[in-house]
Coordinates of N, CA and C and ligand atoms in Angstrom, one line a residue:
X1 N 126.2 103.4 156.8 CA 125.0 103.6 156.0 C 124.4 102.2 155.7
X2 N 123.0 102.4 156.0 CA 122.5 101.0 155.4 C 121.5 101.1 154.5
X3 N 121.1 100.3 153.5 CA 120.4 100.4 152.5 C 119.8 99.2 152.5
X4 N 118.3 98.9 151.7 CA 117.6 97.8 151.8 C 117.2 97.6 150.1
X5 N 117.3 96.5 150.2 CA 116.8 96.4 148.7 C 115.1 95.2 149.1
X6 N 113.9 95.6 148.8 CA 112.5 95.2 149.0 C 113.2 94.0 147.3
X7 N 112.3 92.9 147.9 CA 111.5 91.6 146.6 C 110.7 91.6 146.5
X8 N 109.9 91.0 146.0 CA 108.2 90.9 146.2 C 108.5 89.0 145.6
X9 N 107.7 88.1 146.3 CA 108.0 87.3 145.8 C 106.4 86.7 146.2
X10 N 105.5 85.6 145.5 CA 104.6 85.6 145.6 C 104.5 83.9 146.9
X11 N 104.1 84.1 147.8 CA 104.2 82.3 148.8 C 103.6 81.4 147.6
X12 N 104.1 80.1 148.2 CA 103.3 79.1 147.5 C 103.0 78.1 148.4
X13 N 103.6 78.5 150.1 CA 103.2 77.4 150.8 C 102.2 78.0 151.8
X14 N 102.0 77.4 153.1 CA 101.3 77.8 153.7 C 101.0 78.7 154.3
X15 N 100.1 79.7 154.8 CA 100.2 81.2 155.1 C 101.0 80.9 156.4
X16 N 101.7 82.4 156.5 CA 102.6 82.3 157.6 C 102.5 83.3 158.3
X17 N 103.0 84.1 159.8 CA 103.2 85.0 160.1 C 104.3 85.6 159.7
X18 N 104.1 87.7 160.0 CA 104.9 88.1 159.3 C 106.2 88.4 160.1
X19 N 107.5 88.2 159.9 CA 108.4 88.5 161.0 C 108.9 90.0 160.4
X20 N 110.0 90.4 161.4 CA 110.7 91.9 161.4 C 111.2 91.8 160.0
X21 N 111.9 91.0 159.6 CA 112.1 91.7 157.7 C 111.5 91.4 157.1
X22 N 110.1 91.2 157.2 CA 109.0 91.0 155.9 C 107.4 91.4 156.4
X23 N 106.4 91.6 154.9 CA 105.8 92.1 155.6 C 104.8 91.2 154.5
X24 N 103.9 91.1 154.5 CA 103.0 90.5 154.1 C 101.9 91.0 153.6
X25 N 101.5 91.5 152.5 CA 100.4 92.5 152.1 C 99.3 92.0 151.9
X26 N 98.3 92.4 151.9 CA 96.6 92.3 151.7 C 96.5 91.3 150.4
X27 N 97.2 91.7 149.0 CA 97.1 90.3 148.2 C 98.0 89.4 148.2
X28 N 98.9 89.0 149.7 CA 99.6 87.7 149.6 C 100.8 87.9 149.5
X29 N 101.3 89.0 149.0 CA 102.9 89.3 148.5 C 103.5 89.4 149.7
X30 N 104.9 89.0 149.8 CA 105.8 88.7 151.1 C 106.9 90.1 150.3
X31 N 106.9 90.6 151.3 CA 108.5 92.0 150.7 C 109.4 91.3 151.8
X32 N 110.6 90.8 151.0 CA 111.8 90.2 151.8 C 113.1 91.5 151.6
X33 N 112.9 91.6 153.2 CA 114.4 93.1 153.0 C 115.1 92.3 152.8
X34 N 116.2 92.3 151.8 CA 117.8 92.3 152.3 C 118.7 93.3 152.5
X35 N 119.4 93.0 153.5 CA 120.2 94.2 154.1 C 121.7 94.5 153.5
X36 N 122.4 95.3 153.1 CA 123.7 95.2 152.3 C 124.2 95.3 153.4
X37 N 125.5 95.2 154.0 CA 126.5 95.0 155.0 C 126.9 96.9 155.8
X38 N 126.3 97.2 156.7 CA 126.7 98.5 157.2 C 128.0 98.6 157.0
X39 N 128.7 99.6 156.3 CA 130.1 99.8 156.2 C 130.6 100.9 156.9
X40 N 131.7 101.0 157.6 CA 132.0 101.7 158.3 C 133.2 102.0 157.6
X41 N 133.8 103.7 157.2 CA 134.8 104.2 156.7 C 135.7 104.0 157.6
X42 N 136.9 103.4 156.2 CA 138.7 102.9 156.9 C 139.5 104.7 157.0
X43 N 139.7 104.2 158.4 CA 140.6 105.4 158.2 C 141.6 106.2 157.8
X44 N 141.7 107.2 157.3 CA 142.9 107.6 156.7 C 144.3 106.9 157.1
X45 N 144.9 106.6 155.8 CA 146.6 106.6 156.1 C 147.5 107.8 155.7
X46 N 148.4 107.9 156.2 CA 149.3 108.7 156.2 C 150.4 108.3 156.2
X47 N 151.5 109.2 155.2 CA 152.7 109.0 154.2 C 153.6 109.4 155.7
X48 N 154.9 108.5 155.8 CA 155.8 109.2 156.4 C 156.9 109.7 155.7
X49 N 157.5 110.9 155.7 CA 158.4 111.1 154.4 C 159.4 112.0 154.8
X50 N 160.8 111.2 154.1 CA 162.1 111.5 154.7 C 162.6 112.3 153.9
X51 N 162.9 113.7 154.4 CA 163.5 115.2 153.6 C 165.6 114.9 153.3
X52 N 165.4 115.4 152.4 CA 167.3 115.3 152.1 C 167.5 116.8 153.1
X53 N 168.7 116.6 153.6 CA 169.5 118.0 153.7 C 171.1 117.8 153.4
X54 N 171.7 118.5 153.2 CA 173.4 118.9 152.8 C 174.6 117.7 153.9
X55 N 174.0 117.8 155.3 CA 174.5 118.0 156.2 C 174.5 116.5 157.3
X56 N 173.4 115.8 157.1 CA 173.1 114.6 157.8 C 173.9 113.2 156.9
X57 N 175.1 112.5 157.8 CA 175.8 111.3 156.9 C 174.7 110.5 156.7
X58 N 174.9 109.8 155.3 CA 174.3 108.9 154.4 C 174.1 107.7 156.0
X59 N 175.3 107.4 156.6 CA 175.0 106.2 157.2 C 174.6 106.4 158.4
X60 N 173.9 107.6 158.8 CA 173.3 107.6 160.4 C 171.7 107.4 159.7
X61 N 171.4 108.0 158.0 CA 170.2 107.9 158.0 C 169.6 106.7 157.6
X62 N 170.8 105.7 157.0 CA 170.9 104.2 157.0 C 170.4 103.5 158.3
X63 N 170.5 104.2 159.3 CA 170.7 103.3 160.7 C 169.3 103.7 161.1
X64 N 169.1 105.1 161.2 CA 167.7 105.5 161.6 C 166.8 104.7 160.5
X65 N 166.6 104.5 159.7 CA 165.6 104.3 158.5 C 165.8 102.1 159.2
X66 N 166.5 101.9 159.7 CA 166.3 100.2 160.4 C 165.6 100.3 161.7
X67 N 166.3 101.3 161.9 CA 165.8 101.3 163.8 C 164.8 102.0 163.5
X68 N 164.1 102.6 163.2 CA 162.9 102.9 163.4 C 161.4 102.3 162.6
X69 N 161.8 101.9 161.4 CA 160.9 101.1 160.2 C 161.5 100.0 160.1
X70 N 162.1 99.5 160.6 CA 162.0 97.6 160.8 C 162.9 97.5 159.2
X71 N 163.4 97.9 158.8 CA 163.6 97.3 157.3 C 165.4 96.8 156.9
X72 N 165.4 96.5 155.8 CA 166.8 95.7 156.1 C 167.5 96.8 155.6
X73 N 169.0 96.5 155.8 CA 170.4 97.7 155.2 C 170.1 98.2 153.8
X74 N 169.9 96.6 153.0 CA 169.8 97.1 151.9 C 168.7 98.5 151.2
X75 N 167.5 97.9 151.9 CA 166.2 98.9 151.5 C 166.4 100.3 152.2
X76 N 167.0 99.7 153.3 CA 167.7 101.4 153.8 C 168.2 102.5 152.8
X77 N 169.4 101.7 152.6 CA 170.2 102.4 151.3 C 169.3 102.8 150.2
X78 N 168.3 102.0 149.9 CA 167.5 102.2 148.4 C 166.9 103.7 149.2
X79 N 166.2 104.0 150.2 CA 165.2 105.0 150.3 C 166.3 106.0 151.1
X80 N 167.7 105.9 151.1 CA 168.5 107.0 151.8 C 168.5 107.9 150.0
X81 N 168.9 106.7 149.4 CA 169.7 106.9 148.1 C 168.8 107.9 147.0
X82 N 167.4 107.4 147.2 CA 166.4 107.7 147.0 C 165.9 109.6 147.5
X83 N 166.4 109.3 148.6 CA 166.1 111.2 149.2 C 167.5 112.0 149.0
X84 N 168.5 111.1 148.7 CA 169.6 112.1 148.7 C 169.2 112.5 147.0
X85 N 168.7 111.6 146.1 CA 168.7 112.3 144.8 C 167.4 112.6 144.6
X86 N 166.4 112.8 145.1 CA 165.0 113.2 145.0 C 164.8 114.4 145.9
X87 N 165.4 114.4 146.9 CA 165.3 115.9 147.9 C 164.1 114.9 149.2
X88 N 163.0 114.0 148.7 CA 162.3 112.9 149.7 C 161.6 112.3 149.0
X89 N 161.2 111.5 150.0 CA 161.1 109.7 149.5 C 160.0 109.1 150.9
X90 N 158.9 108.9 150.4 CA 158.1 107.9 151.4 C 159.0 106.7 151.7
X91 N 159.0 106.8 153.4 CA 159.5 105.7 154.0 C 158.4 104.6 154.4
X92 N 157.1 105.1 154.5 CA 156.1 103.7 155.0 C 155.1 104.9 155.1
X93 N 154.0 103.9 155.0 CA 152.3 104.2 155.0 C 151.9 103.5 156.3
X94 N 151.7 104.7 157.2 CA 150.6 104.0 158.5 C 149.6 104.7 158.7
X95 N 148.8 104.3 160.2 CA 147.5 105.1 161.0 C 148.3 106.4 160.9
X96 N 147.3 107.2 161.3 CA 147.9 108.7 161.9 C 149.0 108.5 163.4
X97 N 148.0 107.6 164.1 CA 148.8 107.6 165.7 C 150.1 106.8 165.2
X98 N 150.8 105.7 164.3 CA 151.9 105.3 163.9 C 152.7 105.8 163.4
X99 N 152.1 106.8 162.5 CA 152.8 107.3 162.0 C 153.2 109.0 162.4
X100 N 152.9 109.1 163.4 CA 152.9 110.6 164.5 C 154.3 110.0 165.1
X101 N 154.1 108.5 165.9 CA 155.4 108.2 166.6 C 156.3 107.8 166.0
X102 N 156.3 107.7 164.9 CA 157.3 107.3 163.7 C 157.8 109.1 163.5
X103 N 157.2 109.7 163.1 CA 158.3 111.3 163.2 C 158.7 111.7 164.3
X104 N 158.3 111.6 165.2 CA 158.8 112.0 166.5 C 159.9 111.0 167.2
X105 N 159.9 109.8 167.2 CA 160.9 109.2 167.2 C 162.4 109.9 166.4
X106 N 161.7 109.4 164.8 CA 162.9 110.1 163.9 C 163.7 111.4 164.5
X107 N 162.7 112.0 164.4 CA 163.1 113.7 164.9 C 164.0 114.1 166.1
X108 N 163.1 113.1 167.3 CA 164.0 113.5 168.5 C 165.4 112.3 168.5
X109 N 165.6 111.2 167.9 CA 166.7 110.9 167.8 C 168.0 111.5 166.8
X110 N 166.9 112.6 165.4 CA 168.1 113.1 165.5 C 168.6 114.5 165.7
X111 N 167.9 115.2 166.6 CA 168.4 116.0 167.6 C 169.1 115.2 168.4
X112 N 168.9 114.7 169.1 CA 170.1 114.0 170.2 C 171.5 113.9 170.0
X113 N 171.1 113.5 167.9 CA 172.6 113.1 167.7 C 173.3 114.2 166.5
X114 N 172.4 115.2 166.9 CA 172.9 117.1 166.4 C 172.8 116.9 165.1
X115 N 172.0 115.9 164.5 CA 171.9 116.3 162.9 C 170.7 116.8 162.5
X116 N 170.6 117.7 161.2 CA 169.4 118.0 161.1 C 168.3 117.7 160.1
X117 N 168.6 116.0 160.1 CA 167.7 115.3 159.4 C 165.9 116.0 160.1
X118 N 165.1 115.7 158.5 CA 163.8 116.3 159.1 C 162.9 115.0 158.6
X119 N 162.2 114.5 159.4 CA 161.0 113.5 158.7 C 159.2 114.3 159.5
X120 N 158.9 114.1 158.1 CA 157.2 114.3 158.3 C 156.2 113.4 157.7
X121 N 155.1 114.0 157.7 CA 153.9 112.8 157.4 C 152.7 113.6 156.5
X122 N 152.3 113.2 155.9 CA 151.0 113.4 155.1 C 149.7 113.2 154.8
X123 N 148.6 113.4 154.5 CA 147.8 112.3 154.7 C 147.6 111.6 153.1
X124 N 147.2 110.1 153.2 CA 146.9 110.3 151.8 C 145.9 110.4 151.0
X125 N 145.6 110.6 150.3 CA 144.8 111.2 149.2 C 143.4 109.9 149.1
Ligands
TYC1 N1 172.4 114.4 151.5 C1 173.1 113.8 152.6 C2 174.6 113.8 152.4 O1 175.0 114.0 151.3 C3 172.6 112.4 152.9 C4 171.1 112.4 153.3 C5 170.3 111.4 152.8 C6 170.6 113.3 154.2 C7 168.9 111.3 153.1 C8 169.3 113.2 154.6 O2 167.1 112.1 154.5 C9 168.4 112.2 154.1 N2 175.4 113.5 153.4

């Protein structure tokens, strides 16, 4: 969206021609557009978020929660510890396309490794 805000400001130097952002009226007045900056909407982010179940060891989702979101043991443990007593827990805020291959990663590694950890995504608000 772009918007113009008009001046009116009166010359005091020598008559001039009128260029594309100004126009020059019949009593002398110069209208100076200024232009506010076209903004283009940031795209949505989206929550990725890690579900508790009964059945998945504390330390496979320690491992998954490094190997997949870059983060250290410790913070691991905070957001394992975090879903085992909350039921889930946002693991990281990305794009939609990051955060798509961030659950499908999670997911199909852990089917592979027969647990039935579940991670999904949100958008945010
Ligand atoms: N509740 C699981 C247990 O007691 C541990 C667990 C934590 C499972 C986080 C999933 O996303 C999860 N073994």
């Amino acid at each position: 969206m772009t918007s113009h805000h008009i001046t009116h400001a009166r010359p005091t130097g020598p008559l001039r021609l009128a260029q594309d952002d100004d126009a020059i009226g019949d009593d002398g007045d110069v209208a100076l557009a200024t232009k506010t900056k076209p903004k283009t909407a940031k795209p949505p982010l989206y929550k990725v978020l890690l579900l508790n179940d009964d059945y998945t060891p504390m330390e496979f989702v320690v491992h998954v929660l490094q190997r997949f979101f870059g983060i250290t043991h410790g913070q691991a443990v905070e957001i394992m510890l975090t879903v085992h007593k909350k039921g889930v827990a946002v693991v990281g805020v990305f794009s939609r396309e990051i955060a798509e291959t961030k659950v499908t990663q999670v997911m199909d590694y852990a089917q592979r490794n027969q647990h039935p950890l579940q991670c999904t995504m949100e958008k945010e608000e």
